[in-house]
Tab-separated table of C-alpha atoms in Angstrom:
chain	number	residue	atom	x	y	z
A	1	MET	CA	102.920	72.108	126.216
A	2	ARG	CA	106.712	72.358	126.278
A	3	PRO	CA	108.877	72.066	123.169
A	4	ARG	CA	110.923	68.862	123.059
A	5	PHE	CA	114.574	69.195	122.118
A	6	GLY	CA	115.691	65.920	120.581
A	7	GLY	CA	114.870	63.985	117.453
A	8	LEU	CA	116.539	65.678	114.499
A	9	TRP	CA	118.719	67.777	116.781
A	10	LEU	CA	120.697	64.527	117.148
A	11	HIS	CA	121.065	64.232	113.344
A	12	ARG	CA	124.526	65.671	112.573
A	13	ASP	CA	123.933	66.512	108.922
A	14	PHE	CA	120.538	68.025	109.662
A	15	ARG	CA	122.247	70.294	112.205
A	16	ARG	CA	124.688	71.390	109.509
A	17	LEU	CA	121.848	72.181	107.131
A	18	TRP	CA	120.094	73.997	109.972
A	19	ALA	CA	123.199	76.062	110.769
A	20	GLY	CA	123.761	77.057	107.151
A	21	MET	CA	120.158	78.046	106.619
A	22	THR	CA	120.026	80.004	109.888
A	23	ILE	CA	123.042	82.218	109.224
A	24	SER	CA	122.022	82.718	105.594
A	25	THR	CA	118.478	83.659	106.592
A	26	TRP	CA	119.797	86.070	109.222
A	27	GLY	CA	121.878	87.829	106.608
A	28	THR	CA	118.970	87.897	104.185
A	29	MET	CA	116.742	89.526	106.813
A	30	VAL	CA	119.354	92.239	107.211
A	31	GLY	CA	120.049	92.548	103.488
A	32	ASN	CA	116.468	92.712	102.220
A	33	GLY	CA	115.656	95.653	104.429
A	34	ALA	CA	119.016	97.249	103.679
A	35	LEU	CA	118.370	97.151	99.912
A	36	ALA	CA	115.128	99.060	100.387
A	37	TYR	CA	116.778	101.507	102.787
A	38	ALA	CA	119.670	101.976	100.342
A	39	ALA	CA	117.165	102.977	97.677
A	40	ILE	CA	115.202	105.272	99.996
A	41	LEU	CA	117.941	106.848	102.110
A	42	GLU	CA	120.935	106.867	99.757
A	43	LEU	CA	119.233	107.338	96.376
A	44	ASP	CA	115.959	109.083	97.356
A	45	ALA	CA	113.867	106.450	95.571
A	46	VAL	CA	110.154	107.079	95.065
A	47	ALA	CA	107.260	104.596	95.065
A	48	TRP	CA	107.608	103.436	91.447
A	49	GLU	CA	111.362	102.880	91.840
A	50	LEU	CA	110.734	100.778	94.955
A	51	ALA	CA	108.081	98.896	93.005
A	52	VAL	CA	110.678	98.088	90.323
A	53	LEU	CA	113.122	96.993	93.037
A	54	THR	CA	110.458	94.721	94.470
A	55	MET	CA	109.654	93.303	91.040
A	56	CYS	CA	113.361	92.632	90.419
A	57	GLY	CA	113.074	90.342	93.431
A	58	LEU	CA	110.147	88.543	91.814
A	59	VAL	CA	110.415	88.471	88.025
A	60	PRO	CA	113.337	85.971	87.850
A	61	GLY	CA	111.238	83.317	89.560
A	62	PHE	CA	108.545	83.859	86.953
A	63	LEU	CA	110.925	83.851	83.968
A	64	PHE	CA	113.367	81.102	84.946
A	65	GLY	CA	111.837	79.222	87.874
A	66	LEU	CA	110.459	76.314	85.864
A	67	PHE	CA	113.837	75.745	84.206
A	68	GLY	CA	115.517	75.873	87.615
A	69	GLY	CA	113.291	73.089	88.895
A	70	ALA	CA	114.198	70.872	85.954
A	71	ILE	CA	117.905	71.532	86.593
A	72	VAL	CA	117.504	70.674	90.286
A	73	ASP	CA	115.916	67.330	89.385
A	74	ARG	CA	118.759	66.494	86.971
A	75	PHE	CA	121.735	66.997	89.307
A	76	HIS	CA	122.775	66.644	92.943
A	77	ARG	CA	121.116	69.365	94.994
A	78	ARG	CA	123.828	70.253	97.548
A	79	PRO	CA	126.500	71.417	95.032
A	80	ILE	CA	123.859	73.651	93.460
A	81	MET	CA	123.156	75.242	96.855
A	82	ILE	CA	126.855	75.835	97.577
A	83	ALA	CA	127.452	77.415	94.152
A	84	CYS	CA	124.475	79.713	94.663
A	85	ASP	CA	125.819	80.854	98.042
A	86	ILE	CA	129.191	81.795	96.574
A	87	ALA	CA	127.611	83.634	93.641
A	88	ARG	CA	125.253	85.587	95.924
A	89	PHE	CA	128.211	86.706	98.036
A	90	ALA	CA	129.999	88.050	94.956
A	91	LEU	CA	126.932	89.918	93.677
A	92	LEU	CA	126.024	91.601	96.963
A	93	ALA	CA	129.641	92.602	97.607
A	94	THR	CA	129.472	94.914	94.583
A	95	ILE	CA	127.045	97.266	96.359
A	96	PRO	CA	129.267	98.391	99.262
A	97	LEU	CA	132.171	98.642	96.815
A	98	ALA	CA	130.125	100.902	94.536
A	99	PHE	CA	129.061	102.986	97.530
A	100	VAL	CA	132.683	103.477	98.637
A	101	PHE	CA	133.605	104.757	95.164
A	102	ASP	CA	130.403	106.847	94.926
A	103	VAL	CA	129.070	105.057	91.835
A	104	MET	CA	126.065	103.273	93.343
A	105	THR	CA	122.850	103.718	91.330
A	106	ILE	CA	119.295	102.468	91.455
A	107	TRP	CA	120.075	100.482	88.307
A	108	GLN	CA	122.751	98.557	90.192
A	109	LEU	CA	120.331	97.781	93.038
A	110	TRP	CA	117.806	96.526	90.483
A	111	ALA	CA	120.420	94.347	88.742
A	112	VAL	CA	121.776	92.834	91.958
A	113	ALA	CA	118.266	92.171	93.294
A	114	PHE	CA	117.363	90.487	89.995
A	115	CYS	CA	120.435	88.214	89.906
A	116	VAL	CA	120.379	87.318	93.605
A	117	THR	CA	116.699	86.453	93.337
A	118	ALA	CA	117.342	84.307	90.260
A	119	LEU	CA	119.921	82.292	92.197
A	120	THR	CA	117.822	82.107	95.357
A	121	ASP	CA	114.380	81.349	94.011
A	122	CYS	CA	115.181	79.500	90.792
A	123	LEU	CA	117.961	77.259	92.116
A	124	PHE	CA	118.815	77.476	95.822
A	125	ASN	CA	115.347	77.245	97.369
A	126	PRO	CA	114.029	74.472	95.075
A	127	ALA	CA	117.288	72.560	95.679
A	128	TYR	CA	116.991	73.034	99.441
A	129	GLU	CA	113.361	71.887	99.601
A	130	ALA	CA	114.183	68.921	97.346
A	131	HIS	CA	117.287	68.026	99.371
A	132	LEU	CA	115.549	67.861	102.765
A	133	PRO	CA	113.430	64.739	101.977
A	134	THR	CA	116.638	62.932	100.929
A	135	LEU	CA	118.438	63.942	104.127
A	136	ILE	CA	115.732	62.795	106.589
A	137	GLN	CA	112.844	60.310	106.590
A	138	ARG	CA	109.423	61.305	105.215
A	139	GLN	CA	107.822	60.876	108.634
A	140	GLU	CA	110.374	63.391	109.973
A	141	LEU	CA	109.488	66.147	107.500
A	142	LEU	CA	107.014	67.897	109.809
A	143	GLU	CA	109.617	67.964	112.576
A	144	GLY	CA	112.348	69.063	110.170
A	145	ASN	CA	110.332	71.891	108.680
A	146	SER	CA	109.287	73.040	112.151
A	147	LYS	CA	112.892	73.173	113.317
A	148	LEU	CA	114.052	74.972	110.178
A	149	ALA	CA	111.180	77.406	110.601
A	150	ALA	CA	112.297	77.983	114.186
A	151	SER	CA	115.786	78.829	112.945
A	152	ALA	CA	114.329	81.232	110.388
A	153	ASN	CA	112.464	83.030	113.126
A	154	ILE	CA	115.478	83.215	115.401
A	155	ALA	CA	117.157	84.845	112.415
A	156	GLU	CA	114.171	87.148	111.916
A	157	PHE	CA	114.180	88.214	115.560
A	158	THR	CA	117.885	89.043	115.666
A	159	GLY	CA	118.087	90.238	112.057
A	160	PHE	CA	115.109	92.574	112.223
A	161	SER	CA	116.027	93.872	115.663
A	162	LEU	CA	119.531	94.770	114.451
A	163	SER	CA	118.922	95.662	110.802
A	164	GLY	CA	117.461	99.114	111.405
A	165	TRP	CA	120.216	100.032	113.830
A	166	MET	CA	122.841	98.598	111.478
A	167	VAL	CA	121.509	100.811	108.698
A	168	GLN	CA	121.713	103.819	111.014
A	169	LEU	CA	125.226	102.941	112.254
A	170	LEU	CA	126.826	101.437	109.123
A	171	ARG	CA	124.480	102.874	106.470
A	172	ALA	CA	122.622	100.524	104.157
A	173	PRO	CA	125.646	99.404	102.059
A	174	GLY	CA	127.452	98.322	105.248
A	175	ALA	CA	124.487	96.175	106.255
A	176	ILE	CA	124.467	94.648	102.755
A	177	ALA	CA	128.164	93.771	103.137
A	178	ILE	CA	127.333	91.782	106.271
A	179	ASP	CA	124.557	89.991	104.372
A	180	ALA	CA	127.037	89.037	101.648
A	181	CYS	CA	129.435	87.445	104.143
A	182	THR	CA	126.711	85.244	105.632
A	183	TYR	CA	126.442	83.382	102.329
A	184	LEU	CA	130.065	82.256	102.648
A	185	VAL	CA	129.304	80.854	106.106
A	186	SER	CA	126.275	79.059	104.677
A	187	ALA	CA	128.372	77.541	101.875
A	188	PHE	CA	130.894	76.217	104.408
A	189	ALA	CA	128.185	74.618	106.579
A	190	LEU	CA	126.541	72.947	103.572
A	191	SER	CA	129.901	71.633	102.364
A	192	ARG	CA	130.240	69.711	105.649
A	193	ILE	CA	127.128	67.564	105.054
A	194	GLU	CA	128.191	63.948	104.574
A	195	THR	CA	124.920	62.117	103.820
A	196	PRO	CA	125.114	60.953	100.168
A	197	GLU	CA	122.389	62.087	97.806
A	198	PRO	CA	120.482	59.681	95.563
A	199	PRO	CA	122.197	59.191	92.189
A	200	ALA	CA	121.628	62.002	89.731
A	201	LYS	CA	119.521	61.215	86.697
A	202	PRO	CA	121.744	59.606	84.033
A	203	HIS	CA	122.167	61.637	80.874
A	204	HIS	CA	120.543	59.005	78.679
A	205	GLU	CA	117.374	59.079	80.820
A	206	ARG	CA	116.878	62.816	80.515
A	207	GLN	CA	114.145	64.152	78.299
A	208	HIS	CA	114.011	67.532	76.621
A	209	MET	CA	113.875	70.166	79.364
A	210	LEU	CA	110.511	71.503	78.208
A	211	ARG	CA	109.053	68.006	78.415
A	212	GLU	CA	110.391	67.605	81.946
A	213	ILE	CA	108.897	70.974	82.900
A	214	ARG	CA	105.510	69.865	81.544
A	215	GLU	CA	105.773	66.713	83.646
A	216	GLY	CA	106.117	68.847	86.778
A	217	LEU	CA	103.200	71.066	85.759
A	218	ARG	CA	100.992	68.038	85.092
A	219	PHE	CA	101.871	66.541	88.466
A	220	VAL	CA	100.767	69.666	90.350
A	221	ALA	CA	97.672	70.142	88.183
A	222	GLY	CA	96.657	66.502	88.679
A	223	ASN	CA	96.774	66.599	92.483
A	224	SER	CA	93.757	68.221	94.124
A	225	VAL	CA	95.606	69.131	97.328
A	226	LEU	CA	98.564	70.666	95.507
A	227	ARG	CA	96.214	72.624	93.249
A	228	SER	CA	94.438	74.060	96.282
A	229	LEU	CA	97.680	74.980	98.019
A	230	ALA	CA	98.790	76.749	94.839
A	231	ALA	CA	95.549	78.769	94.716
A	232	GLY	CA	95.994	79.914	98.299
A	233	ASP	CA	99.615	80.866	97.706
A	234	ILE	CA	98.717	82.899	94.606
A	235	PHE	CA	96.449	85.288	96.517
A	236	LEU	CA	98.763	85.380	99.528
A	237	ALA	CA	101.740	86.280	97.340
A	238	MET	CA	99.785	88.971	95.513
A	239	GLY	CA	98.546	90.665	98.678
A	240	SER	CA	101.827	90.414	100.574
A	241	ARG	CA	103.787	91.993	97.726
A	242	MET	CA	101.310	94.853	97.454
A	243	LEU	CA	101.994	95.455	101.136
A	244	ALA	CA	105.769	95.093	100.731
A	245	VAL	CA	105.962	97.842	98.102
A	246	VAL	CA	104.464	100.575	100.280
A	247	TYR	CA	104.779	99.704	103.965
A	248	LEU	CA	108.202	101.342	104.458
A	249	ILE	CA	107.094	104.463	102.587
A	250	TYR	CA	104.028	104.713	104.815
A	251	LEU	CA	105.601	103.868	108.172
A	252	ASN	CA	108.965	105.584	107.667
A	253	GLU	CA	108.250	108.581	105.452
A	254	GLU	CA	104.573	109.374	106.078
A	255	VAL	CA	104.066	108.363	109.707
A	256	GLY	CA	107.648	109.009	110.845
A	257	PHE	CA	108.863	105.787	112.491
A	258	SER	CA	112.683	105.570	112.426
A	259	PRO	CA	114.429	102.490	110.956
A	260	GLY	CA	115.728	101.466	114.391
A	261	VAL	CA	112.312	101.573	116.024
A	262	LEU	CA	110.717	99.699	113.135
A	263	GLY	CA	113.426	97.048	113.370
A	264	MET	CA	112.672	96.468	117.045
A	265	ILE	CA	108.918	96.298	116.419
A	266	PHE	CA	109.318	93.885	113.523
A	267	ALA	CA	111.508	91.705	115.727
A	268	VAL	CA	108.402	91.008	117.819
A	269	GLY	CA	107.073	89.081	114.837
A	270	GLY	CA	110.186	86.947	114.875
A	271	VAL	CA	109.573	86.040	118.516
A	272	SER	CA	105.881	85.257	118.032
A	273	ALA	CA	106.550	83.180	114.918
A	274	LEU	CA	109.389	81.415	116.723
A	275	MET	CA	107.014	80.326	119.471
A	276	MET	CA	104.605	78.994	116.850
A	277	SER	CA	107.367	77.062	115.087
A	278	LEU	CA	108.435	75.446	118.377
A	279	PHE	CA	104.923	74.154	119.078
A	280	ALA	CA	103.702	73.622	115.504
A	281	GLU	CA	104.570	69.933	115.337
A	282	ARG	CA	102.562	69.036	118.452
A	283	LEU	CA	99.765	71.427	117.541
A	284	THR	CA	99.274	69.875	114.108
A	285	ARG	CA	99.015	66.418	115.682
A	286	ARG	CA	96.341	67.454	118.186
A	287	VAL	CA	94.084	69.674	116.073
A	288	HIS	CA	92.250	68.832	112.831
A	289	PHE	CA	94.992	69.459	110.285
A	290	GLY	CA	92.921	71.068	107.531
A	291	THR	CA	91.044	73.331	109.940
A	292	LEU	CA	94.351	74.455	111.396
A	293	MET	CA	95.587	75.474	107.945
A	294	VAL	CA	92.430	77.517	107.322
A	295	LEU	CA	92.757	79.283	110.674
A	296	ALA	CA	96.425	80.013	110.025
A	297	LEU	CA	95.499	81.838	106.829
A	298	ALA	CA	92.477	83.586	108.370
A	299	VAL	CA	94.512	85.480	110.970
A	300	VAL	CA	97.049	86.863	108.455
A	301	PRO	CA	94.816	89.591	106.948
A	302	ILE	CA	93.395	90.484	110.380
A	303	GLY	CA	96.865	91.170	111.738
A	304	SER	CA	97.894	93.014	108.556
A	305	LEU	CA	95.358	95.739	109.299
A	306	GLY	CA	97.628	96.870	112.123
A	307	MET	CA	99.962	98.593	109.654
A	308	PRO	CA	97.519	101.058	108.059
A	309	LEU	CA	95.841	101.626	111.446
A	310	ALA	CA	99.164	102.828	112.891
A	311	ALA	CA	98.592	106.470	111.959
A	312	SER	CA	101.068	108.204	114.283
A	313	VAL	CA	104.320	107.760	116.177
A	314	SER	CA	102.593	107.175	119.513
A	315	LEU	CA	101.754	104.418	121.955
A	316	VAL	CA	98.628	103.685	119.921
A	317	GLY	CA	100.623	103.484	116.697
A	318	VAL	CA	103.203	101.218	118.291
A	319	ALA	CA	100.421	99.044	119.747
A	320	PHE	CA	98.889	98.506	116.297
A	321	LEU	CA	102.261	97.548	114.813
A	322	VAL	CA	103.033	95.176	117.668
A	323	ALA	CA	99.578	93.608	117.283
A	324	ASN	CA	100.337	93.146	113.590
A	325	GLN	CA	103.478	91.194	114.480
A	326	LEU	CA	101.791	89.128	117.210
A	327	ILE	CA	98.868	88.065	115.002
A	328	THR	CA	100.183	87.863	111.450
A	329	ASP	CA	103.561	86.201	111.920
A	330	PRO	CA	102.414	83.104	113.885
A	331	GLY	CA	99.652	82.468	111.362
A	332	TRP	CA	102.045	82.885	108.470
A	333	MET	CA	104.565	80.548	110.115
A	334	LEU	CA	101.993	77.814	110.777
A	335	TRP	CA	100.853	78.001	107.156
A	336	GLU	CA	104.445	77.834	105.924
A	337	ILE	CA	105.270	74.726	107.975
A	338	THR	CA	102.092	72.845	107.101
A	339	ARG	CA	101.992	73.654	103.399
A	340	VAL	CA	105.682	72.867	102.734
A	341	THR	CA	105.425	69.577	104.638
A	342	THR	CA	102.273	68.653	102.722
A	343	ARG	CA	103.918	69.407	99.383
A	344	GLN	CA	107.077	67.446	100.154
A	345	SER	CA	105.139	64.463	101.513
A	346	LEU	CA	102.934	64.133	98.434
A	347	THR	CA	105.773	64.372	95.887
A	348	PRO	CA	108.220	61.616	94.821
A	349	ASP	CA	111.929	62.450	95.013
A	350	HIS	CA	112.467	62.701	91.272
A	351	LEU	CA	109.759	65.404	90.998
A	352	GLN	CA	110.589	67.475	94.094
A	353	GLY	CA	112.493	70.156	92.198
A	354	ARG	CA	109.882	70.587	89.494
A	355	MET	CA	106.996	70.558	91.968
A	356	ASN	CA	108.692	73.289	94.008
A	357	SER	CA	109.539	75.329	90.928
A	358	THR	CA	105.977	75.061	89.633
A	359	MET	CA	104.622	76.345	92.940
A	360	ARG	CA	107.165	79.146	93.004
A	361	PHE	CA	106.446	80.067	89.394
A	362	LEU	CA	102.797	80.604	90.247
A	363	GLU	CA	103.684	82.523	93.410
A	364	PHE	CA	106.108	84.820	91.609
A	365	ALA	CA	103.683	85.477	88.783
A	366	ALA	CA	101.083	86.545	91.348
A	367	ALA	CA	103.638	88.474	93.419
A	368	SER	CA	104.874	90.359	90.346
A	369	ILE	CA	101.322	91.408	89.583
A	370	GLY	CA	100.840	92.408	93.214
A	371	ALA	CA	104.036	94.467	93.215
A	372	GLY	CA	102.917	96.277	90.076
A	373	ILE	CA	99.492	96.976	91.523
A	374	GLY	CA	101.083	98.127	94.780
A	375	GLY	CA	103.340	100.560	92.959
A	376	VAL	CA	100.467	102.025	90.939
A	377	LEU	CA	98.093	102.280	93.889
A	378	GLY	CA	100.838	103.635	96.161
A	379	THR	CA	101.556	106.416	93.665
A	380	GLN	CA	98.018	107.221	92.565
A	381	VAL	CA	95.915	106.506	95.652
A	382	GLY	CA	98.308	106.499	98.584
A	383	ALA	CA	100.397	104.127	100.652
A	384	ARG	CA	97.900	103.762	103.503
A	385	GLU	CA	94.986	102.991	101.213
A	386	THR	CA	97.117	100.403	99.395
A	387	LEU	CA	97.797	98.653	102.712
A	388	PHE	CA	94.047	98.256	103.295
A	389	VAL	CA	93.589	96.802	99.797
A	390	ALA	CA	96.480	94.389	100.379
A	391	ALA	CA	94.855	93.108	103.583
A	392	GLY	CA	91.672	92.426	101.640
A	393	VAL	CA	93.515	90.413	99.006
A	394	MET	CA	95.241	88.384	101.740
A	395	ALA	CA	91.829	87.335	103.078
A	396	LEU	CA	91.147	85.283	99.928
A	397	PRO	CA	93.554	82.349	100.581
A	398	ALA	CA	91.592	81.217	103.654
A	399	VAL	CA	88.477	81.002	101.472
A	400	CYS	CA	90.337	78.975	98.839
A	401	ILE	CA	91.542	76.422	101.399
A	402	LEU	CA	88.216	76.299	103.233
A	403	ILE	CA	86.335	75.089	100.133
A	404	SER	CA	89.120	72.717	99.021
A	405	PRO	CA	90.088	69.113	99.909
A	406	VAL	CA	92.852	70.540	102.110
A	407	SER	CA	90.310	71.535	104.762
A	408	ARG	CA	89.249	67.873	105.045
A	409	LEU	CA	92.724	66.588	105.910
A	410	ARG	CA	92.403	65.223	109.429
A	411	LYS	CA	96.026	64.181	109.950
A	412	PRO	CA	99.358	65.776	109.061
A	413	PRO	CA	101.333	64.398	106.116
A	414	GLY	CA	103.126	61.190	106.968
A	415	ALA	CA	100.113	59.888	108.906
A	416	PRO	CA	97.241	57.932	107.310
A	417	GLN	CA	94.939	60.369	105.544
A	418	LEU	CA	91.154	60.225	105.526
A	419	VAL	CA	90.620	62.168	102.293
A	420	GLU	CA	91.613	61.387	98.727
A	421	VAL	CA	94.532	63.607	97.719
A	422	THR	CA	94.766	62.880	93.993
A	423	GLU	CA	92.383	62.844	91.122
């Protein structure tokens, strides 16, 4: 099979959305790693402080995510995205400034991570996922999500491959400054989109915000496919955040891999996931859709074992880490494309924001718990042992989807389905 370049690549406004998301994602790939390195290398952070930093990137979605979804469904989505980009630039720019004046603290990193996450996960991401179905046709969602996933993985490849070296050359605050500037580029690209959005909900038609939030919760709870996807995401978020808390401590401090080498190894995952995103659309149309989603989840925990098995800075250690990137990232990417497309296809436009925020609320609740568990286990038991536990938790989503109606979906969303998707 060869990837076909056409279709939405000819859609001018989709290309603008694609460009904005690509440069923003690239900066985020650099910035996320740089925040952790800033804590470790500049402030000598220990496991519990990294756990708090991780939780500051999760708790806002749990506290405010449901309200963000209701806001997204009340107003036009694109202005929300642009405002979030500008605000994220301003917040991240405070870190290199504080570093220059020698006043940077772990408390500042926690505060910036908290606020940037609130903007990203409570407003920007729900607005983006709700905006896409209004920009393109429903039958184009699988193609659109595949192409956006491809851009994310191009960003991951270049961002990860450069982030470690950027930290070594510019130090972590310098890498964060570059991340901040990418949000301005994203805001400019989004401002160029010309396709009009559907009219915002008139003020007299709005209900109390809590009632609108309950409407979104009821919609997800009343759909058997969406409920199953939520269950899988809960366990996946919990396990992945347990891993995220300790993997740098284990690989960098305990095993001895340098940031530059780790960046190059992690870039392999960007390449492998990119290849999956290029072929995902055709693959999902040729293979039983539900079975494909189960298999995508099944390979994630298998590949994750490569991290704790990399016990030394050697060819064997590098081989395990490369295997982790070659196995885990394609599976994760295929799951991301198929689950987001399924969610968008099953949800009416006026509920897109609240559906997305409900899903994210559940994910962040689980991820916050996972980050807390990862911090405790990493401190009390050890980083390597925590990585093995995290891989075990990430095996549960495949079981959830296997026994659910999702596994019986024979066609991708947008095509006639052969299973009942609501109750």
